[in-house]
Short mmCIF file of C-alpha atoms in Angstrom, two decimals:
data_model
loop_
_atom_site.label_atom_id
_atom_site.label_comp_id
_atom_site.label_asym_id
_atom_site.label_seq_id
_atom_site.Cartn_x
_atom_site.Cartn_y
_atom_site.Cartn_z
CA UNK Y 1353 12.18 -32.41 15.33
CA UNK Y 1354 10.04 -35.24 13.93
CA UNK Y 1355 11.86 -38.65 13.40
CA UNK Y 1356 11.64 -40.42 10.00
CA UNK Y 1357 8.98 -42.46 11.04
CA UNK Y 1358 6.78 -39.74 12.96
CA UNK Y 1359 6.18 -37.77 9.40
CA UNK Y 1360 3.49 -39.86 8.25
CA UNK Y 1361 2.20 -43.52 8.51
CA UNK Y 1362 3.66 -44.62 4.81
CA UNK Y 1363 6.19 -41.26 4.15
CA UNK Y 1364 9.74 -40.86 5.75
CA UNK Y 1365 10.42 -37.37 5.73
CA UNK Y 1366 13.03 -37.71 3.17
CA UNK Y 1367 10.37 -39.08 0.69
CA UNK Y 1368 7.67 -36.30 1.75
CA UNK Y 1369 9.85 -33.50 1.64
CA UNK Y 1370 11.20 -34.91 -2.17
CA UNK Y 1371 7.64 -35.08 -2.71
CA UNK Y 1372 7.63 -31.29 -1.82
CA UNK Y 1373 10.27 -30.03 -4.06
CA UNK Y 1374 8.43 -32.50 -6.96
CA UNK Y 1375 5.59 -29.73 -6.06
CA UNK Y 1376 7.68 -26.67 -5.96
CA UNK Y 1377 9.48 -27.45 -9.29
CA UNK Y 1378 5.73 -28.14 -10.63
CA UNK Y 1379 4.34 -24.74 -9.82
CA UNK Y 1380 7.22 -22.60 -10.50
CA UNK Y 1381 8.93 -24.32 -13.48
CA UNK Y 1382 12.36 -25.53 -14.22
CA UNK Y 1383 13.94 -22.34 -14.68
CA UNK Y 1384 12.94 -21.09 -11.54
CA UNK Y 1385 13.16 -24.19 -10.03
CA UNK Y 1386 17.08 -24.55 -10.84
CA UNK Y 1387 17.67 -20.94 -9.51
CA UNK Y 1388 15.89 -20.92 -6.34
CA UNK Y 1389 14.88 -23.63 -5.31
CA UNK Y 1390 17.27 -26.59 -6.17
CA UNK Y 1391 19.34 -26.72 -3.43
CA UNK Y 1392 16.34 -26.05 -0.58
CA UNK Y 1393 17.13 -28.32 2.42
CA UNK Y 1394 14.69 -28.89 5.68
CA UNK Y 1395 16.34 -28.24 8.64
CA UNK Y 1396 13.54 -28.99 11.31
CA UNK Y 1397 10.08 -30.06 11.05
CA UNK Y 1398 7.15 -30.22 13.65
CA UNK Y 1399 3.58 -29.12 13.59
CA UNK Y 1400 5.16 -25.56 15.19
CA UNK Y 1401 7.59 -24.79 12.94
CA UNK Y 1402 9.04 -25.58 9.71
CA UNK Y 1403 13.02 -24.51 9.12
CA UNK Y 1404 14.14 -24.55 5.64
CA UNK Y 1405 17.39 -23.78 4.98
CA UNK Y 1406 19.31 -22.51 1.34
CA UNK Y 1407 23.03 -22.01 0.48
CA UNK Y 1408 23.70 -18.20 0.97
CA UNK Y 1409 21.95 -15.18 2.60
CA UNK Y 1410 21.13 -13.76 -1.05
CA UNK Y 1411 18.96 -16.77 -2.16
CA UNK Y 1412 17.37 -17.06 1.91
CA UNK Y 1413 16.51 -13.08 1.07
CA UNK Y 1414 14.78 -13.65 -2.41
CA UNK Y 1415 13.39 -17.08 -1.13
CA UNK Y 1416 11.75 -14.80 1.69
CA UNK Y 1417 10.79 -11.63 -0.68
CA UNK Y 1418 9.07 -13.16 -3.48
CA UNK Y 1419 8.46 -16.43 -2.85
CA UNK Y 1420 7.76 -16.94 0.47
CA UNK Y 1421 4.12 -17.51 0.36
CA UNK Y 1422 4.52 -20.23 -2.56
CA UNK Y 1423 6.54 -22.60 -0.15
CA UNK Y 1424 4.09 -21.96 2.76
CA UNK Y 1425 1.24 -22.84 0.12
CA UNK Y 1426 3.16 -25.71 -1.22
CA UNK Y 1427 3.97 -27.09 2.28
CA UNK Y 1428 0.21 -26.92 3.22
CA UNK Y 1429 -0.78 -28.79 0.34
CA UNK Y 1430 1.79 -31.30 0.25
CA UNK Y 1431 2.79 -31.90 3.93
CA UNK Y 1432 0.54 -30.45 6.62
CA UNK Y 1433 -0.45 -27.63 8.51
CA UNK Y 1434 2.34 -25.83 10.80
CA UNK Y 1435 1.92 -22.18 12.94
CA UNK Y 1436 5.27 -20.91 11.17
CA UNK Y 1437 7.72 -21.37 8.97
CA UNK Y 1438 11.24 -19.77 8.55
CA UNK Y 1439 14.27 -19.44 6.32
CA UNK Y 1440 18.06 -20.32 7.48
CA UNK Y 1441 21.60 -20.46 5.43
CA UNK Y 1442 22.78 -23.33 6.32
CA UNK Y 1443 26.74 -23.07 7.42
CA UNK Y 1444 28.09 -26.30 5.84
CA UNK Y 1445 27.01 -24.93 2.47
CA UNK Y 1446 28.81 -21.23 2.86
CA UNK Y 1447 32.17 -22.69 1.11
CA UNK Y 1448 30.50 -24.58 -1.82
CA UNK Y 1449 28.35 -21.04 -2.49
CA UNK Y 1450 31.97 -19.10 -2.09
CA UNK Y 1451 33.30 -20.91 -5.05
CA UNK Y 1452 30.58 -20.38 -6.79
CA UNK Y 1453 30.94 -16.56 -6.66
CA UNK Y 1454 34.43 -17.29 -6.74
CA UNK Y 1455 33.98 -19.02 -10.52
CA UNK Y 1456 32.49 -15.08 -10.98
CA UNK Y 1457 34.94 -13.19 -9.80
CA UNK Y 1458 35.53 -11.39 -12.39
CA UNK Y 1459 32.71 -10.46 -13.40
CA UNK Y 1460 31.20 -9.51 -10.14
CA UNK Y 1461 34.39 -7.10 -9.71
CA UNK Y 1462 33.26 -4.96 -12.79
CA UNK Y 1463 29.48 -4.85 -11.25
CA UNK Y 1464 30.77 -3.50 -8.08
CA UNK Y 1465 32.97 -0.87 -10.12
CA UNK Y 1466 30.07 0.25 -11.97
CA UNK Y 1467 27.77 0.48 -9.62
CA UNK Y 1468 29.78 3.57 -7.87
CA UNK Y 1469 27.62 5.30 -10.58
CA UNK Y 1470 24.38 7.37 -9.76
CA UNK Y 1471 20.96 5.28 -10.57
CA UNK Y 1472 19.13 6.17 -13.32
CA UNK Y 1473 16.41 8.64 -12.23
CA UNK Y 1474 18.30 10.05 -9.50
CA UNK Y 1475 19.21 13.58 -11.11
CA UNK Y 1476 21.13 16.25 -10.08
CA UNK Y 1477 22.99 19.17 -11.80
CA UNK Y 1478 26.06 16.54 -12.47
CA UNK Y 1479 24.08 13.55 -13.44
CA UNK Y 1480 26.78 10.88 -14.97
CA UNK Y 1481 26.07 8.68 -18.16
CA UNK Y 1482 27.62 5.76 -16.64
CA UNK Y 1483 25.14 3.26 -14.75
CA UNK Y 1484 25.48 -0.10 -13.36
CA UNK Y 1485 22.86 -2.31 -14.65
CA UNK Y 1486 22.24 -3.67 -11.08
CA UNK Y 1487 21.10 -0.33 -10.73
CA UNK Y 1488 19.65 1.13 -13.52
CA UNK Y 1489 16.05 0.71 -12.74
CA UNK Y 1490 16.77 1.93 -9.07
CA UNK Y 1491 15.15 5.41 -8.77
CA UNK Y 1492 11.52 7.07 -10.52
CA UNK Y 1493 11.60 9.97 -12.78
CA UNK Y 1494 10.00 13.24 -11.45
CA UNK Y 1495 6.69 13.66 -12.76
CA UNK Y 1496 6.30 17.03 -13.64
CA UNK Y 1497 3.02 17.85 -12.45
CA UNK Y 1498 3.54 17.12 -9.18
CA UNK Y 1499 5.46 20.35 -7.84
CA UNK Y 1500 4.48 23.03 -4.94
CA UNK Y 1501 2.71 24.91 -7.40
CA UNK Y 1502 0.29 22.42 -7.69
CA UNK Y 1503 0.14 21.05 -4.12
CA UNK Y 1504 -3.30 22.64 -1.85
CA UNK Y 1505 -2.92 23.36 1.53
CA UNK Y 1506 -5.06 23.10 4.35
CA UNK Y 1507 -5.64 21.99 7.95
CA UNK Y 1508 -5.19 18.46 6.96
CA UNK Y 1509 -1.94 18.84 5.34
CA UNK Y 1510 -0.05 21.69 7.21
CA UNK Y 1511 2.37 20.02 9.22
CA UNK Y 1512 3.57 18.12 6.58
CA UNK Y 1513 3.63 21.45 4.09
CA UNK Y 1514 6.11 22.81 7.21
CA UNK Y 1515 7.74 20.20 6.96
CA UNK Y 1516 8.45 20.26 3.33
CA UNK Y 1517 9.62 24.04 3.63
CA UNK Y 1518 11.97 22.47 6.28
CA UNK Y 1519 14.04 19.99 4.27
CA UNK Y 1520 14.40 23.35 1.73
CA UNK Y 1521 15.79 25.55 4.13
CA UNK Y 1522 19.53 26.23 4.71
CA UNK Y 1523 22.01 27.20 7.29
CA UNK Y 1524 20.02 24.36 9.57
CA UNK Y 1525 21.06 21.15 10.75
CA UNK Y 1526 19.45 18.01 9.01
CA UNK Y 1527 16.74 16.24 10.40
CA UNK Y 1528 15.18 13.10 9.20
CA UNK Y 1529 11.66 14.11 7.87
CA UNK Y 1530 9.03 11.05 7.93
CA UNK Y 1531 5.55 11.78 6.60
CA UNK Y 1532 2.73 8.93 7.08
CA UNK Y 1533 -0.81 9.22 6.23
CA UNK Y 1534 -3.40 6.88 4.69
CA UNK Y 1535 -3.36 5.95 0.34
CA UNK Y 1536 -4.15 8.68 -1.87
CA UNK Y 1537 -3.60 11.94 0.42
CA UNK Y 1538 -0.69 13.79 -1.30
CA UNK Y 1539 2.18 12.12 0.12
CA UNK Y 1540 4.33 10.92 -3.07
CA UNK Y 1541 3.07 14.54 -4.53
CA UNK Y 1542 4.59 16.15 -1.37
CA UNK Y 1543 8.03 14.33 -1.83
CA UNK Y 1544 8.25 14.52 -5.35
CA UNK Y 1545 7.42 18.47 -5.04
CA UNK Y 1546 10.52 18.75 -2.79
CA UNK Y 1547 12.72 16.86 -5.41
CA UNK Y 1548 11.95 19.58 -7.82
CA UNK Y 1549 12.32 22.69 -5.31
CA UNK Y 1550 15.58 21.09 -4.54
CA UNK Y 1551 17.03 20.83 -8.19
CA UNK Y 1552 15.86 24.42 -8.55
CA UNK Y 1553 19.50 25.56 -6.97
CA UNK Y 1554 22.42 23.76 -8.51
CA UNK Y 1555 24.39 24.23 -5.57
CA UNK Y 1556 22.04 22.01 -3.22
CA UNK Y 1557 23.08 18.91 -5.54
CA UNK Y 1558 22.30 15.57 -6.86
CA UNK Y 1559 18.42 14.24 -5.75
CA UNK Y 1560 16.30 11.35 -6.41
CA UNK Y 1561 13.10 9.81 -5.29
CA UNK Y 1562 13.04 5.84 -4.66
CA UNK Y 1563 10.04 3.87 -4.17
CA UNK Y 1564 9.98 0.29 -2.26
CA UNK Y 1565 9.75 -1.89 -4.68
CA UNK Y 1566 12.25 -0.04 -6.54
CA UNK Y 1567 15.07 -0.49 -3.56
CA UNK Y 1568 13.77 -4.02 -2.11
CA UNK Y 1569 14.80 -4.81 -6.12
CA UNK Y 1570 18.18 -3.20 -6.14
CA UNK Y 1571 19.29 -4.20 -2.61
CA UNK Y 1572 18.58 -7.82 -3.70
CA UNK Y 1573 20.85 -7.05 -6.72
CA UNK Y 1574 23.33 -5.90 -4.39
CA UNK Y 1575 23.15 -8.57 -2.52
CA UNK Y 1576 23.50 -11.18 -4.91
CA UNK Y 1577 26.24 -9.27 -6.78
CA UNK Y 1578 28.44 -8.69 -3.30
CA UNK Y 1579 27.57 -4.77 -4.24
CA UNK Y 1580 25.93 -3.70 -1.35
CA UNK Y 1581 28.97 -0.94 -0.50
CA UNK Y 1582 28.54 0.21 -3.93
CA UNK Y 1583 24.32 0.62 -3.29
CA UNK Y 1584 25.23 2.96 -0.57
CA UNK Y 1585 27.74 4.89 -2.70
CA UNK Y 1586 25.14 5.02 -5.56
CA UNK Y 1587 22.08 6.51 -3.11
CA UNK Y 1588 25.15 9.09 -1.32
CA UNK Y 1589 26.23 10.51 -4.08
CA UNK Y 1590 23.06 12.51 -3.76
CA UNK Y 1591 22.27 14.95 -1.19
CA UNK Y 1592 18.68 14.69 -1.36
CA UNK Y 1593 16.92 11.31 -1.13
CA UNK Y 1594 13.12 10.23 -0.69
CA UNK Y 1595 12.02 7.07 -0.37
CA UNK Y 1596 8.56 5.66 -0.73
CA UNK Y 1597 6.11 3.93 1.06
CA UNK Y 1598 8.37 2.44 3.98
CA UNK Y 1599 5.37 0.47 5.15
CA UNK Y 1600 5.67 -1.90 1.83
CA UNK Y 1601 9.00 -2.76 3.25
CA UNK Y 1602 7.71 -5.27 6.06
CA UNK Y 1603 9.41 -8.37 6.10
CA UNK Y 1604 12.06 -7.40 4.01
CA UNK Y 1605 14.84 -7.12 6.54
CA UNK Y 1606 17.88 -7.00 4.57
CA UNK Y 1607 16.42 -4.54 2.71
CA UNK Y 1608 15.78 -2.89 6.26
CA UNK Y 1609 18.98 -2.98 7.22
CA UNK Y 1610 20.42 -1.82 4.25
CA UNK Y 1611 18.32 1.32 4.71
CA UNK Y 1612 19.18 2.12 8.15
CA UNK Y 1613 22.68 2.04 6.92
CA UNK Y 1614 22.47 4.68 4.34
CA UNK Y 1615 19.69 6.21 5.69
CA UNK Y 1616 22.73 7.18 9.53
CA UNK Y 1617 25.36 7.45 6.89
CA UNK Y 1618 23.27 10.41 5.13
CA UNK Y 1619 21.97 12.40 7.97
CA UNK Y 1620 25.93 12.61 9.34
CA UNK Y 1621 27.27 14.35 6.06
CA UNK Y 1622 24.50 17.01 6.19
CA UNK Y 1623 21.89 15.18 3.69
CA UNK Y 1624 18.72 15.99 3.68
CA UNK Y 1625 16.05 12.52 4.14
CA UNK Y 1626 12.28 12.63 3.54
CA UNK Y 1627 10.60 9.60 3.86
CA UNK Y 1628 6.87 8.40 3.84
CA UNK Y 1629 4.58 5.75 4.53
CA UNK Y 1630 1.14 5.06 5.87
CA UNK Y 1631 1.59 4.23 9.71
CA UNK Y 1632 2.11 6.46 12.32
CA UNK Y 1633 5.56 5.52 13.91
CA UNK Y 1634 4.39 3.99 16.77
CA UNK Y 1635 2.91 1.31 14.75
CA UNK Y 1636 5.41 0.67 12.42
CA UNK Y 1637 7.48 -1.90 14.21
CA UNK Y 1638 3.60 -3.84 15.05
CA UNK Y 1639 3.79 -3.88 11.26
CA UNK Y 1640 6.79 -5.93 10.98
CA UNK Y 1641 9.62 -3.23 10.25
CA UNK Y 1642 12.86 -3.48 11.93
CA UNK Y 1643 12.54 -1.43 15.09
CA UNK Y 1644 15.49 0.48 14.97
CA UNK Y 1645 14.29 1.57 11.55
CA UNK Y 1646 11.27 2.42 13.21
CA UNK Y 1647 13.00 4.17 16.13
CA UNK Y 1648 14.80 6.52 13.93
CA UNK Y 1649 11.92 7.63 12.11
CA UNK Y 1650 9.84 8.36 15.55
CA UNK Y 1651 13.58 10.55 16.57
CA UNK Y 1652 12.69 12.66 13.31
CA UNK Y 1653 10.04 14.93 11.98
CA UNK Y 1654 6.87 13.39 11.85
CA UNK Y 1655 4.65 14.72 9.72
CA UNK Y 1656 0.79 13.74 9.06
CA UNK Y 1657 -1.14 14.02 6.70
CA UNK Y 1658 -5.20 13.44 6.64
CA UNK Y 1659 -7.46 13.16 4.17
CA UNK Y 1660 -9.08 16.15 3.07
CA UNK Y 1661 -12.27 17.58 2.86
CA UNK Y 1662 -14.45 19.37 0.29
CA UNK Y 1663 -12.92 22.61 0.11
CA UNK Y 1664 -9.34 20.95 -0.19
CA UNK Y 1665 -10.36 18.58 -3.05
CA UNK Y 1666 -12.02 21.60 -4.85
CA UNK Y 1667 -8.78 23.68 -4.65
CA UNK Y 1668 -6.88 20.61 -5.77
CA UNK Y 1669 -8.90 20.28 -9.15
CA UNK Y 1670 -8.66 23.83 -9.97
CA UNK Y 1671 -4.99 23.77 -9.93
CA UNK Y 1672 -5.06 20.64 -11.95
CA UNK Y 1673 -7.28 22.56 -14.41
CA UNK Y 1674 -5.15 26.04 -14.21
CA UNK Y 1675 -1.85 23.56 -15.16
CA UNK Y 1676 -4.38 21.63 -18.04
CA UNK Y 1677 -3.80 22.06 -21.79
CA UNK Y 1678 -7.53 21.05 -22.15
CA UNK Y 1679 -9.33 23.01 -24.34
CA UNK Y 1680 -12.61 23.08 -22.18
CA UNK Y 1681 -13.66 24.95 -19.33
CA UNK Y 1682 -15.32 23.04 -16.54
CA UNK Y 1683 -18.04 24.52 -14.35
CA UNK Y 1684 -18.01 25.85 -10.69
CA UNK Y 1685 -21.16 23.31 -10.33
CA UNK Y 1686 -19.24 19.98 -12.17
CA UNK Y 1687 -15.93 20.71 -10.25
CA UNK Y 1688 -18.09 21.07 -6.76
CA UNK Y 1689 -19.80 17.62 -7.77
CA UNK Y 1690 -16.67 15.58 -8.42
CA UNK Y 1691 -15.29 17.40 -5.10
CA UNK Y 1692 -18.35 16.48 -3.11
CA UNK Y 1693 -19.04 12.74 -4.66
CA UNK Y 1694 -15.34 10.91 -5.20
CA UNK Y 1695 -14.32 11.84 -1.67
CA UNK Y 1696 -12.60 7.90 -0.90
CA UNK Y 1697 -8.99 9.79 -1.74
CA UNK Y 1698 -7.48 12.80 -3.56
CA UNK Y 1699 -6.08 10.09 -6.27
CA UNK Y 1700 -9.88 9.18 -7.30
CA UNK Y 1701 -10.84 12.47 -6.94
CA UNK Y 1702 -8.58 13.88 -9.68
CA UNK Y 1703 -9.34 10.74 -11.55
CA UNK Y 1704 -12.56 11.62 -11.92
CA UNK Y 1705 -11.73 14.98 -13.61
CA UNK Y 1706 -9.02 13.38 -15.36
CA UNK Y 1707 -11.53 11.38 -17.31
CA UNK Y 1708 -13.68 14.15 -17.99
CA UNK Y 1709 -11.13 16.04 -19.51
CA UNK Y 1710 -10.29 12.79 -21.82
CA UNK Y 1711 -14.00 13.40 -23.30
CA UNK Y 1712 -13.91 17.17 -23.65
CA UNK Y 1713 -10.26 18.14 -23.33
CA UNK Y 1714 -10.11 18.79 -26.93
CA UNK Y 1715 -13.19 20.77 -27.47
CA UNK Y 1716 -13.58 24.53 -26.35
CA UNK Y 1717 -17.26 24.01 -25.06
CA UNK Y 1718 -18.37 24.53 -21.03
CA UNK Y 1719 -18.42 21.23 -19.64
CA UNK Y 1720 -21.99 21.65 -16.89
CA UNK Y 1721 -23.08 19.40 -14.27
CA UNK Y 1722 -25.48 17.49 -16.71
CA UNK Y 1723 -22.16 16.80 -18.82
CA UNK Y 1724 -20.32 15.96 -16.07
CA UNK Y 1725 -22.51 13.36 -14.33
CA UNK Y 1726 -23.03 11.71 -17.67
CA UNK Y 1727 -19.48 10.87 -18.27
CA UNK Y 1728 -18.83 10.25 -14.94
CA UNK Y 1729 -21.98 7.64 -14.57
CA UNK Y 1730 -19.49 4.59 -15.16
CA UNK Y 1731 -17.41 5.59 -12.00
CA UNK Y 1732 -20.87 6.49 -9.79
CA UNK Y 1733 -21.63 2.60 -10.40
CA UNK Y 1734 -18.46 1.21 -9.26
CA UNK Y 1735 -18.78 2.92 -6.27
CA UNK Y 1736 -22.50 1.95 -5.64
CA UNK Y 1737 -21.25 -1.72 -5.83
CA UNK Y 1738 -18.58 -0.64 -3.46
CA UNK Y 1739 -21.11 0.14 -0.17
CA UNK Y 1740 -20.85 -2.16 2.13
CA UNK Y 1741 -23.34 -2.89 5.46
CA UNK Y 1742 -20.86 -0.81 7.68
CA UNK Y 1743 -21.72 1.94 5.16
CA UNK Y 1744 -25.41 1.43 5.34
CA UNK Y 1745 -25.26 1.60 9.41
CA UNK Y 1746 -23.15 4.83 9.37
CA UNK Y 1747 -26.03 6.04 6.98
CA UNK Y 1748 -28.75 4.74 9.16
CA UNK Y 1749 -27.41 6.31 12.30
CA UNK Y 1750 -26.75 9.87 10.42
CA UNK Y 1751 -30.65 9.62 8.99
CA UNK Y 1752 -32.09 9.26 12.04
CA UNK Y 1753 -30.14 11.63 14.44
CA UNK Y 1754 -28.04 8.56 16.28
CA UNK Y 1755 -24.63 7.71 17.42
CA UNK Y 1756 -23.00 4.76 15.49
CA UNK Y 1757 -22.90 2.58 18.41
CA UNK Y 1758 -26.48 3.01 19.21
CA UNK Y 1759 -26.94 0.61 16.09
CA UNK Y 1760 -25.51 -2.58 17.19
CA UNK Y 1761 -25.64 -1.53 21.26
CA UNK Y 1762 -28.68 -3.59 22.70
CA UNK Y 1763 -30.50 -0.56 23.93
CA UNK Y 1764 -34.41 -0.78 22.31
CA UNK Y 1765 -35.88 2.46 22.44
CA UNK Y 1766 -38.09 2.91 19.24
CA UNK Y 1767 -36.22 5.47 17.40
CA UNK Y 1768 -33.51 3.28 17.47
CA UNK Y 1769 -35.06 0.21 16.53
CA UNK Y 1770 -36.78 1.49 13.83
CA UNK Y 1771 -33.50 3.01 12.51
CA UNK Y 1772 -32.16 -0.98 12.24
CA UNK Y 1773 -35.43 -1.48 10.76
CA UNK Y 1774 -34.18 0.84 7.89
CA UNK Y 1775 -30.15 -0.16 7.81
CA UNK Y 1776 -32.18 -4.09 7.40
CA UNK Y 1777 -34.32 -2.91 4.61
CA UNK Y 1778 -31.90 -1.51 2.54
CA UNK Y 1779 -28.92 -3.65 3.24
CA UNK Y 1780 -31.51 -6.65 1.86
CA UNK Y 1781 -33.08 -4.51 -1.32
CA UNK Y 1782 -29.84 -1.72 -1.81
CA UNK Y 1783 -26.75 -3.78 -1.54
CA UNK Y 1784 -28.44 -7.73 -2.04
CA UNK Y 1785 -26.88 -8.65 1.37
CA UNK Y 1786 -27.82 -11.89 3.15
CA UNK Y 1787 -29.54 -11.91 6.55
CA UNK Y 1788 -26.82 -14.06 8.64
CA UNK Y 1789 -24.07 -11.10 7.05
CA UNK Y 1790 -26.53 -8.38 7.97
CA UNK Y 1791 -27.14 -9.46 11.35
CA UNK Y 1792 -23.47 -10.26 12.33
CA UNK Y 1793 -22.95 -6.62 11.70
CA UNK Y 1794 -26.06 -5.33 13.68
CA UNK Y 1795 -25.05 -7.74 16.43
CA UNK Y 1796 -27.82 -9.83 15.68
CA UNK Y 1797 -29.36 -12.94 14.48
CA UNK Y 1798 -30.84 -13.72 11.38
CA UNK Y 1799 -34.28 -14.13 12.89
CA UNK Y 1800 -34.20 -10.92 14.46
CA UNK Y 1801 -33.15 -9.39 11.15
CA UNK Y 1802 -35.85 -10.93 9.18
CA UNK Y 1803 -38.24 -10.07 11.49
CA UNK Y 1804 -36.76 -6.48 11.09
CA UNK Y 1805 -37.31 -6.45 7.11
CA UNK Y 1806 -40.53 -7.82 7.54
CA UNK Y 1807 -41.36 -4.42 9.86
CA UNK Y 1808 -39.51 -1.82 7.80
CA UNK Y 1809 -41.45 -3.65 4.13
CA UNK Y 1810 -44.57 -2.41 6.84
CA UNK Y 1811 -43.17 1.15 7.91
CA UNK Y 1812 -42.41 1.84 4.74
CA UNK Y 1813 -45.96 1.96 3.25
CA UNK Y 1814 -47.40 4.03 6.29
CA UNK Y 1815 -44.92 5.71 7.53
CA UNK Y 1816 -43.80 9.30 5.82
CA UNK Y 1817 -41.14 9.90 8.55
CA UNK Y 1818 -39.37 6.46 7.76
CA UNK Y 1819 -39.85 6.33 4.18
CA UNK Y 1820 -38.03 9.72 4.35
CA UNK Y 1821 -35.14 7.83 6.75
CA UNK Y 1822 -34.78 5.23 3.82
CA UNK Y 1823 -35.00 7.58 1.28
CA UNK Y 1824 -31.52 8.70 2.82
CA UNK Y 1825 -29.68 5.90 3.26
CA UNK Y 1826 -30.42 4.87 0.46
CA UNK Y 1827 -28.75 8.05 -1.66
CA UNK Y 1828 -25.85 7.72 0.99
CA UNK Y 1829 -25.11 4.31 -0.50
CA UNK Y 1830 -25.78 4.93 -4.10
CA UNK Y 1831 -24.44 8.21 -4.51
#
């Protein structure tokens, strides 16, 4: 730890790190300030680490959720640079915080008694009125659209369909279900669909669907309130739970922890446990979740789920027409466009005829391709501004009959130079790139890659077979 005179040439550390919380109290306001940040003491400080310490575990936790990167920020500006920082309670300060909450007592006793209710948003067939306000933003309603009657099936998705038909069955033993796939594949539909099949027979009982942010939130609460017993009660009470997005959760170990807990607790009285996220379990404690968390979900049912393809994103929108009040009917040919052009996830996909219903929903007319494209011009754009060189590459490679490494490999046969001749050209004219950022991803210099536009500007007035190369790039990246 530094001495008082190793801090800084004019500074003690006292007066830098009072300089620090002058900073903190600055960006965050008084308010703020007072609650969280007060009573924030430095425990050690070196150009390795930096150990700040608080006065109980529930204001280290928030410290770390929400505010973490504001003192890492502050401390760079203020003090210096440093490869990590951590949090700490610090032990002398446990009995001053105890009669604190002690000065509460009371009303800390009725939170805990309240929060035995069920959250709002869990439901079940014998749902209670009473709710702790800890708690009472805790769980998400059931959207009602997204239910097995609406969910397509395919190759990409039928593990995870088995799955779901799993956690439904009876007379077997429970097993943890974890499903994990990349944003925007069906994975929140797929849990929320299992919610409603489950509420279908009274007799199954009470279920709810949490997201992260939703239970990072309440366990906080908990925390703070000495309630976290009365969490688990609240989320047991149901025999059905599905949380969201475990991935969000990194970092958050209390929140972790408190998981894990109800998560064993459930599985032992015969509840049923879905759970999703985007990793794969193997990579789940590389993401920063606890690894005992990550351990039981790798001892359940993993499910995956990949994006789809054409056929699956058709059969998708014509069950989101077939459950549509519009008014209009949409084409064979404008569903098969959106299907074929917003292909970056199912959630864009159905976005797209989501706001082409907003235009004609109302109107009892036969929305064609012509129709379609013209509303959906705004959202072709966006995603013209959103190629990228990697995108022009791919294209380049698929133009002109290559692998994708034979574009930045260092092989110089002409068929393959000539295809960087193209991904250079329209890179520079398509997507306004810069040379240097066009030849760091060729794996070249900017030289080389000016000399490259300079021979594709030439190509492309003689040459019919390269104009016809560019040509198709160039639609990859603006379609």
């Amino acid at each position: 730890m530094k001495s008082e005179n190793d801090m800084s040439g004019r500074e003690t550390q006292s007066e830098l790190f009072k300089r620090y919380h002058a900073a903190l109290r600055t960006r965050v306001g008084d308010a703020k300030y007072t609650s969280w940040f007060k009573d924030l003491g430095l425990e050690e400080y070196s150009e390795d680490c930096v150990t700040l310490s608080t006065g109980s575990e529930a204001k280290r936790d928030m410290l770390d959720h929400r505010f973490f990167p504001v003192l890492k920020e502050t401390w760079l500006k203020e003090v210096g640079p440093f490869r990590k920082m951590q949090l700490t309670v610090l032990k002398n300060a446990l009995s001053a915080h105890a009669a604190r909450i002690d000065a509460q007592e009371e009303q800390r006793a009725a939170k805990a008694e309240n929060a035995a209710a069920p959250a709002a948003g869990l439901r079940g067939p014998k749902e209670t009125k009473d709710k702790d306000a800890a708690f009472e933003d805790l769980a998400t309603p059931l959207d009602p659209r997204r239910t097995f009657s609406s969910f397509a099936v395919d190759a990409s998705n039928r593990i995870a369909w088995a799955a779901a038909q799993e956690a439904l069955s009876e007379g077997r033993a429970r097993e943890l279900i974890y499903v994990y796939g990349p944003s925007g594949v069906g994975k929140t539909h797929l849990l929320q669909a299992i919610a409603h099949a489950w509420l279908e027979e009274a007799e199954r009982g009470a279920a709810g669907y949490v997201t992260y942010n939703n239970l990072s939130n309440a366990c906080v609460s908990a925390v703070w309130s000495n309630a976290t017993s009365a969490l688990h009660k609240t989320l047991l009470a149901h025999n059905f739970l599905a949380f969201d997005d475990i991935h969000f959760l990194n970092g958050k170990n209390r929140t972790q922890e408190e998981l894990l807990i109800v998560i064993d607790a459930a599985l032992d009285s015969g509840k049923q446990v879905v759970i999703a996220g985007e990793l794969p379990p193997a990579k789940l404690a590389e993401a920063g979740l606890n690894q005992r968390l990550a351990d039981r979900l790798a001892g359940g049912i993993c499910a995956p789920v990949h994006p789809g393809d054409e056929t699956l994103r058709m059969a998708v929108l014509k069950k989101r027409l077939e459950q549509s009040p519009a008014a209009c009917t949409v084409s064979e040919d404008a569903l098969a466009f959106i299907a074929r052009t917003f292909t970056q996830s199912m959630r864009e996909t159905i976005g797209a005829l989501n706001q082409l219903l907003l235009m004609y929903g109302a109107e009892e007319i036969v929305v064609d391709l012509d129709e379609a494209k013209s509303v959906l011009k705004s959202r072709l754009d966006d995603r013209r501004r959103a190629a990228t060189i990697e995108d022009a590459i791919a294209a380049g490679a698929e133009a002109f009959g290559l692998k994708l490494e034979d574009m930045t490999g260092r092989s110089q046969p002409q068929r393959i130079v000539r295809a960087r001749h193209a991904v250079v050209w329209c890179a520079r004219e398509v997507l306004k790139e810069s040379f240097p950022r066009i030849g760091k991803a060729l794996k070249r210099d900017h030289t080389t890659v000016m000399s490259s536009y300079r021979r594709a500007q030439a190509l492309i007035e003689r040459d019919k077979a390269f104009q016809d190369g560019v040509k198709r790039i160039r639609e990859a990246l603006e379609d």
